[in-house]
CSV table of C-alpha atoms in Angstrom, one decimal:
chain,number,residue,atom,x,y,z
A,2,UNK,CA,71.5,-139.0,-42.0
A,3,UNK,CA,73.5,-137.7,-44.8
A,4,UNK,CA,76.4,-139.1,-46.4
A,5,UNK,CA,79.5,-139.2,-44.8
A,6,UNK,CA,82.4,-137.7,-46.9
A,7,UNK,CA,84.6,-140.6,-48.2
A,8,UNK,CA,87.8,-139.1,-48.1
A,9,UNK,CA,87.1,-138.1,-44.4
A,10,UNK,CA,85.5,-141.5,-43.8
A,11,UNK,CA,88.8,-142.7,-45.5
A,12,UNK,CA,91.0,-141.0,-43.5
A,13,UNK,CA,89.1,-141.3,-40.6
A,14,UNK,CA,89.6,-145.0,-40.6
A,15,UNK,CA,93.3,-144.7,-41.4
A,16,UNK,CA,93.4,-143.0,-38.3
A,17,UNK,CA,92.1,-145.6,-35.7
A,18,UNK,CA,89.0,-147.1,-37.3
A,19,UNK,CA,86.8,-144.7,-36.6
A,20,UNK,CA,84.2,-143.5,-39.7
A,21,UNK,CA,84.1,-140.3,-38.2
A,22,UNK,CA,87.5,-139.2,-38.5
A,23,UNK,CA,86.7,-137.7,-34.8
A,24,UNK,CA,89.8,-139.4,-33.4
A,25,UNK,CA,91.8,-142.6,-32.3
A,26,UNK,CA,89.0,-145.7,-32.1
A,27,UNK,CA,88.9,-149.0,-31.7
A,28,UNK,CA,89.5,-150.8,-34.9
A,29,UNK,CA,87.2,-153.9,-33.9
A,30,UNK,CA,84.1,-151.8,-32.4
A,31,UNK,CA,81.2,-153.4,-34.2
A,32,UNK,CA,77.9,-151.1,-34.5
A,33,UNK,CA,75.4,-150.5,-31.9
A,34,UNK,CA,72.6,-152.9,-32.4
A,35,UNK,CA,69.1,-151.0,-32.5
A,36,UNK,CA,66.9,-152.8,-29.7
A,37,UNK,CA,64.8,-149.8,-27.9
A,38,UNK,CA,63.5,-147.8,-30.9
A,39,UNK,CA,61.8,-151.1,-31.7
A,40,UNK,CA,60.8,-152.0,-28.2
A,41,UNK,CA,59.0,-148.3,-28.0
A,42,UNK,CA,57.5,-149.7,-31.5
A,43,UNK,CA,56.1,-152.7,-29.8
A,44,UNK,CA,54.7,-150.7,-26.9
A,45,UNK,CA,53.1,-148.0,-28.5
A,46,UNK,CA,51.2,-151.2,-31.2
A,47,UNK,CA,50.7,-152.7,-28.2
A,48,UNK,CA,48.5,-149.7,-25.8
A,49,UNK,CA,47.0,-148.6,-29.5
A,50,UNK,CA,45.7,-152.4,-29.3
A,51,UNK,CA,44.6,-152.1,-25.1
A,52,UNK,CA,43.0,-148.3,-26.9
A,53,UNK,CA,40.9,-150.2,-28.7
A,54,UNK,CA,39.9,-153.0,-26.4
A,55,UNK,CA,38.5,-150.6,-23.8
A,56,UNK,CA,37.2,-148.1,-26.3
A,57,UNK,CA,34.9,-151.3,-27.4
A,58,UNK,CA,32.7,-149.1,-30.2
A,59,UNK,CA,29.6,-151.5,-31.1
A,60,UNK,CA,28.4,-151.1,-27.1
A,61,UNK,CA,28.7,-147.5,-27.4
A,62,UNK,CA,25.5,-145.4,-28.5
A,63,UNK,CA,27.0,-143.4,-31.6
A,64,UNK,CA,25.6,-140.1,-32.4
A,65,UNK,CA,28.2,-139.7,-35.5
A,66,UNK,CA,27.3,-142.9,-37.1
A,67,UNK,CA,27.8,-146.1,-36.8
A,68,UNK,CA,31.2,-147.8,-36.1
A,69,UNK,CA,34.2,-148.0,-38.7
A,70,UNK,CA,35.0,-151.7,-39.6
A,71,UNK,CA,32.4,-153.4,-37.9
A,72,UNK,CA,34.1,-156.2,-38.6
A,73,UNK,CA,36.7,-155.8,-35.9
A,74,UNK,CA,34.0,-156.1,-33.0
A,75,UNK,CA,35.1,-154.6,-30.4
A,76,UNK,CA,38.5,-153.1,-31.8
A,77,UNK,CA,36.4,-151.8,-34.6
A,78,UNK,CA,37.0,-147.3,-34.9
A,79,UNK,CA,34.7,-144.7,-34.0
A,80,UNK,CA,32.7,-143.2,-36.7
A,81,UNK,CA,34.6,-141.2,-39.1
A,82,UNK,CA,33.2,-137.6,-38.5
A,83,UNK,CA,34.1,-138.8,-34.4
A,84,UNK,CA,37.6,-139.7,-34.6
A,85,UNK,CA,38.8,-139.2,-38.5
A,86,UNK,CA,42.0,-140.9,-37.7
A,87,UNK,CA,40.1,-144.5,-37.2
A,88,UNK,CA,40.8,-144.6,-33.4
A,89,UNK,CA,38.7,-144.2,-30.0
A,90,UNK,CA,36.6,-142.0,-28.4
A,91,UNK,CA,37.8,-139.3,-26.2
A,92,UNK,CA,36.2,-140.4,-23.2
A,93,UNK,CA,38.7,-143.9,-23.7
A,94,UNK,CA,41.6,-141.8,-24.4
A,95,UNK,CA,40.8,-139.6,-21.1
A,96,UNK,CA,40.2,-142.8,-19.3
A,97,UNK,CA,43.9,-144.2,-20.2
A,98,UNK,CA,45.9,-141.4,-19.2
A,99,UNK,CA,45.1,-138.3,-22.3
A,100,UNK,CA,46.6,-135.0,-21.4
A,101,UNK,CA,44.1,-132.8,-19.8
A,102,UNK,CA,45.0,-129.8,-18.7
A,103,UNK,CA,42.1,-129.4,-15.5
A,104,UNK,CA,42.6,-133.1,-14.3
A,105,UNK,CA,46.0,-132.1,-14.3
A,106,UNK,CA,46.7,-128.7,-12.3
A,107,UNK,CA,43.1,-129.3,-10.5
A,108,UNK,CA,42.7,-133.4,-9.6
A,109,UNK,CA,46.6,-133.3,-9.0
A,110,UNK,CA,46.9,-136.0,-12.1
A,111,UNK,CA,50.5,-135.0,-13.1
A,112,UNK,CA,50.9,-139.0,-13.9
A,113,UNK,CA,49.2,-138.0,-17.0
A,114,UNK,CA,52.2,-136.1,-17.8
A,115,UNK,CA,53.9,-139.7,-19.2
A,116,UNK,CA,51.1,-141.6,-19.9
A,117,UNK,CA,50.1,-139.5,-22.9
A,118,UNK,CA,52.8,-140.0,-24.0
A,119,UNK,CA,52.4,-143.6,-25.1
A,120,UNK,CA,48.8,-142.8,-26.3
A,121,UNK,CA,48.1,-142.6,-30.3
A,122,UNK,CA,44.4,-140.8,-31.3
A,123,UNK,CA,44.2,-143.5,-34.0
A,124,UNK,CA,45.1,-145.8,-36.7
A,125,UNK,CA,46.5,-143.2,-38.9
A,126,UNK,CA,48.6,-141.4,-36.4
A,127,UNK,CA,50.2,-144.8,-35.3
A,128,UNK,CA,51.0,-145.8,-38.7
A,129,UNK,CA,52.7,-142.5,-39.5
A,130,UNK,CA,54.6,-141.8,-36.2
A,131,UNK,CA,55.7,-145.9,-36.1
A,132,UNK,CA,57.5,-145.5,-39.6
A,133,UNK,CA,58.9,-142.0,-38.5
A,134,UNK,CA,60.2,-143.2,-35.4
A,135,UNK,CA,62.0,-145.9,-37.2
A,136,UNK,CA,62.9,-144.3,-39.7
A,137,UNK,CA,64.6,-141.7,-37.5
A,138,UNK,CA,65.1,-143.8,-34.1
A,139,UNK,CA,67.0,-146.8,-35.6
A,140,UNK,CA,69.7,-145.2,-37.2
A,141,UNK,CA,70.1,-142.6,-33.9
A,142,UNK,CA,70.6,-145.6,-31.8
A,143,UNK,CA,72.8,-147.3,-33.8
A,144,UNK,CA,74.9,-144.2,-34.1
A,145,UNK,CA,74.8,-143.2,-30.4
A,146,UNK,CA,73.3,-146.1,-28.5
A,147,UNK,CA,70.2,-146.8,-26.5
A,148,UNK,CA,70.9,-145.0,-23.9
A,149,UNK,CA,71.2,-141.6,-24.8
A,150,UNK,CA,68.6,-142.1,-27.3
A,151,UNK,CA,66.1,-143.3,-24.9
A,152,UNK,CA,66.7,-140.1,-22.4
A,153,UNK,CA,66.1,-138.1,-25.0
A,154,UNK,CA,62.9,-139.8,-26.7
A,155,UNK,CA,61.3,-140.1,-23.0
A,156,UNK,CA,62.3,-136.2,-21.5
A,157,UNK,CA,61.1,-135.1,-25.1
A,158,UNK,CA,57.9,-136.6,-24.8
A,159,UNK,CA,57.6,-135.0,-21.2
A,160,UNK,CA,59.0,-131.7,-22.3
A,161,UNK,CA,55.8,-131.9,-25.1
A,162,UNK,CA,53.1,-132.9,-22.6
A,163,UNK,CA,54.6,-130.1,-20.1
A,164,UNK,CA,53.9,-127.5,-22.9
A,165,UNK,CA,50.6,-128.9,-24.3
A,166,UNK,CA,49.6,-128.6,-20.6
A,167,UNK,CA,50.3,-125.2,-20.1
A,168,UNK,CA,49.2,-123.7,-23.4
A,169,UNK,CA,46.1,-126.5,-24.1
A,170,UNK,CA,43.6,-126.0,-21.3
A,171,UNK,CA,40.3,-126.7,-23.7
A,172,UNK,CA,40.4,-129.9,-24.8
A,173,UNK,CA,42.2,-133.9,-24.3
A,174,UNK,CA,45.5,-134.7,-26.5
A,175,UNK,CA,47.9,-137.2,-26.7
A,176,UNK,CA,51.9,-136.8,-26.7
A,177,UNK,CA,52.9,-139.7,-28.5
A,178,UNK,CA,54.5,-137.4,-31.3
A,179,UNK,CA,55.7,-135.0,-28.7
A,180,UNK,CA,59.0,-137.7,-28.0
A,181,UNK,CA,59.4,-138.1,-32.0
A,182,UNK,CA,59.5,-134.8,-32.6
A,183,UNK,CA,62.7,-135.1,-30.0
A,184,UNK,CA,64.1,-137.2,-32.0
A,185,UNK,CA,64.1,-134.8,-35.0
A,186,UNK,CA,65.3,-131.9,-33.1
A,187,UNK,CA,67.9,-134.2,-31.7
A,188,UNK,CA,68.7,-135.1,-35.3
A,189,UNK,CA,69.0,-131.0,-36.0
A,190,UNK,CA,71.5,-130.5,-33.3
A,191,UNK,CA,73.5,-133.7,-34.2
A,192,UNK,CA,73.8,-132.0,-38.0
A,193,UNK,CA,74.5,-128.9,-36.3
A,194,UNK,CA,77.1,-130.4,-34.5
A,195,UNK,CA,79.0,-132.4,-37.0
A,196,UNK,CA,78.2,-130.4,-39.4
A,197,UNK,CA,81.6,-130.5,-41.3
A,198,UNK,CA,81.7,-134.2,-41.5
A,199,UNK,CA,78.5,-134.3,-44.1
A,200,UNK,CA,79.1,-134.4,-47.2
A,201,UNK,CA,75.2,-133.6,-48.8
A,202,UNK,CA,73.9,-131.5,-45.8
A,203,UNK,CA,71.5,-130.0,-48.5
A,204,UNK,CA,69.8,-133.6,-48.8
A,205,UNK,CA,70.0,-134.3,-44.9
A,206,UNK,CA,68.0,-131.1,-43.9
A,207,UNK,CA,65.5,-131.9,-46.7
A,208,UNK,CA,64.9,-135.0,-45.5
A,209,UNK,CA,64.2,-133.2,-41.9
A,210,UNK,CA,62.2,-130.6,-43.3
A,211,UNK,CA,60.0,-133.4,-45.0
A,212,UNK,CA,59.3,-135.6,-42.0
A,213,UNK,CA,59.0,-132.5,-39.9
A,214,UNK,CA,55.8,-131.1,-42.1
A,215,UNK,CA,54.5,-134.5,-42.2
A,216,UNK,CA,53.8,-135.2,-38.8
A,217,UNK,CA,52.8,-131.3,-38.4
A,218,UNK,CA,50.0,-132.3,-40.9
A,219,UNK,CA,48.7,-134.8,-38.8
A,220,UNK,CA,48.7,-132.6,-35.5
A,221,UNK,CA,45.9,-130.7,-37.7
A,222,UNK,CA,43.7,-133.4,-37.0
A,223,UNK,CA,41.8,-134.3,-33.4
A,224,UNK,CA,43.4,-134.8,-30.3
A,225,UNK,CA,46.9,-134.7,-31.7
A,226,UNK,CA,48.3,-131.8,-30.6
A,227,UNK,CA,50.8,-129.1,-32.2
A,228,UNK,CA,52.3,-128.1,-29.0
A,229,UNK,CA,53.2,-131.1,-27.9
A,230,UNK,CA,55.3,-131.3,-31.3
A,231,UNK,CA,56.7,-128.0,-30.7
A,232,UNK,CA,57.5,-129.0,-26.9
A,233,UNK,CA,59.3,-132.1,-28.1
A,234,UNK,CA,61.3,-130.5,-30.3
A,235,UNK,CA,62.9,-128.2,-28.6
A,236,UNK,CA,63.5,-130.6,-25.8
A,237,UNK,CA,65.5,-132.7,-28.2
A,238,UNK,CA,67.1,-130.0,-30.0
A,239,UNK,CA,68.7,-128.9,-26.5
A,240,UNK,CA,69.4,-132.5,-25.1
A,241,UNK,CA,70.9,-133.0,-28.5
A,242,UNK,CA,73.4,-130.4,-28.3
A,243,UNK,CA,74.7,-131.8,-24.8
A,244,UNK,CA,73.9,-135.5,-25.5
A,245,UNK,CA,75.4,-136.2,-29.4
A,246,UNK,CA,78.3,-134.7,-29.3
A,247,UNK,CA,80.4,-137.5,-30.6
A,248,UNK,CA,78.8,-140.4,-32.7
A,249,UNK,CA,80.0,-143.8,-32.0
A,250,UNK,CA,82.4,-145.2,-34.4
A,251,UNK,CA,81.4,-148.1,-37.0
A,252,UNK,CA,77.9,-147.7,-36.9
A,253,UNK,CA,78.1,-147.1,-40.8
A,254,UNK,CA,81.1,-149.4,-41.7
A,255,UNK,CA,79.6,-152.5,-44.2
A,256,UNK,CA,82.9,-153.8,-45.1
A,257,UNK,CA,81.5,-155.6,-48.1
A,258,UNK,CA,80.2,-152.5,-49.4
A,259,UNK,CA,82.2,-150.0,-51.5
A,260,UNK,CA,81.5,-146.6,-50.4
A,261,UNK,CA,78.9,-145.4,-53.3
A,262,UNK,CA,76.5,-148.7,-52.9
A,263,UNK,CA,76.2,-147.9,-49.2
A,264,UNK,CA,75.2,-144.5,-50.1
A,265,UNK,CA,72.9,-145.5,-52.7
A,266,UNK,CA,71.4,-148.3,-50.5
A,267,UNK,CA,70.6,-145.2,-47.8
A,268,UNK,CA,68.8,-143.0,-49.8
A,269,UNK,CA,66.5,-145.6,-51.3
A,270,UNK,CA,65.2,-147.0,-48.0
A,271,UNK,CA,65.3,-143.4,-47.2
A,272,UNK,CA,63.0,-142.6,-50.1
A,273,UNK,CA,60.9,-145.6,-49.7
A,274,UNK,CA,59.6,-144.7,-46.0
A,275,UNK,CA,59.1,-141.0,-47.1
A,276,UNK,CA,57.0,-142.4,-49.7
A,277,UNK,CA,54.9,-144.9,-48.2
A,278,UNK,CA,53.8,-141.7,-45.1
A,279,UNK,CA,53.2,-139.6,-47.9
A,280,UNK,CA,51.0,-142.2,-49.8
A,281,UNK,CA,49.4,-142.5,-46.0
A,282,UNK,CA,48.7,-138.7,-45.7
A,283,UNK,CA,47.3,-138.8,-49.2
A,284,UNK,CA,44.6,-141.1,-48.7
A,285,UNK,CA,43.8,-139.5,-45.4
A,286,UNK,CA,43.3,-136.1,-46.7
């Protein structure tokens, strides 16, 4: 997240390889190789894509106006004042597993507990929570590994739903950003935790703060829901405290890098992504 300090990172790697400087390591561990973040990627695309198939808008009658991107068919968005995130209707999202809180405690439908939470309200929301979660997912798994990343990410999104459920009880949402927002509060415990070993911790909470109000922006809009954000969060932020205690070592070595270019490198891609979801929520608003 932040910048390692080099003369830890330096004597950290005197010490036994590790980048850390947390103790004795391994001195040919190689780094964690990031496969689930992007598998979750390919999932969530790929039930956005199944979204649209069943929504099928042109054999719908449309009160709001006709259908966004006609040219699409059947995978073409609901009208604008409908679903202003270019995505289905609410009666496809109920229909695939939406969070609704009287199907839930009433119909005994608790399966809707996890299936919201692969659901997206439209293109917009997709867009931004996909280059969140990599932006954030890929370098968490690299540091920690897929394991620990994908308890968290999956109990965060349930830990959302659970309190969208309980405090939600008048309308459908989905929980998709309910197991990022894990991830960020995971990422807020992990700083917490090694806080000494970050160097700029001014620049790595900034960077939180920024993806944080970005995705709260787009719970504003229909069917993505606040409290699932605020459930996720804190989910993370405790599972992080119990789960990232000790990053894996190497996951940041580039031994044909000096120190400063692999710094600079970070930032920039950092500053790229943060860019391109602002330029998103720009031409959304």
């Amino acid at each position: 997240m932040a910048d390692v300090d080099a003369d830890r990172g330096g004597a950290g790697k005197r010490r036994g390889g590790g980048a850390y400087g947390y103790g004795p390591a391994d001195a040919g561990e190689r780094a964690w190789t990031s496969w689930l973040v992007p598998l979750f990627v390919v999932a969530c695309v790929a039930v956005f894509v199944v979204e649209m198939y069943v929504n099928n808008c042109p054999a719908r009658p449309q009160p709001y106006g006709s259908c966004v991107a006609r040219f699409l068919h059947r995978f073409s968005f609901q009208a604008i004042r409908q679903n202003p995130l270019l995505g289905p209707s609410s009666s496809t999202l109920e229909k695939l597993g939406a969070l609704e809180w009287y199907k839930i405690v009433h119909r005994n439908q608790g399966w809707r507990l996890v299936t919201c939470i692969w659901l997206h309200a439209g293109l917009i929301h997709l867009v931004v929570n996909m280059l969140s979660l990599l932006f954030i997912g890929v370098r968490l798994e690299q540091q920690f590994g897929f394991v620990r990343i994908g308890i968290i990410y999956l109990l965060s999104g349930f830990g959302g739903a659970v309190l969208s459920a309980l405090l939600l009880r008048n309308s459908i949402s989905v929980g998709a950003s309910g197991a990022l927002f894990g991830l960020l509060g995971a990422m807020v415990s992990e700083l917490i935790i090694n806080w000494t070993i970050y160097s700029n911790r001014v620049a790595a909470l900034l960077t939180l703060m920024v993806v944080i109000v970005i995705n709260l922006g787009i719970g504003l809009f229909p069917h993505v829901d606040n409290f699932a954000h605020i459930g996720g969060f804190l989910t993370g932020f405790l599972l992080g405290f119990l789960l990232l205690i000790r990053p894996q070592f190497g996951w940041m070595e580039r031994h044909d890098l000096p120190p400063s270019a692999q710094v600079t490198s970070k930032y920039k891609a950092y500053q790229y992504v943060l860019w391109v979801i602002a330029l998103l929520l720009v031409i959304v608003g």
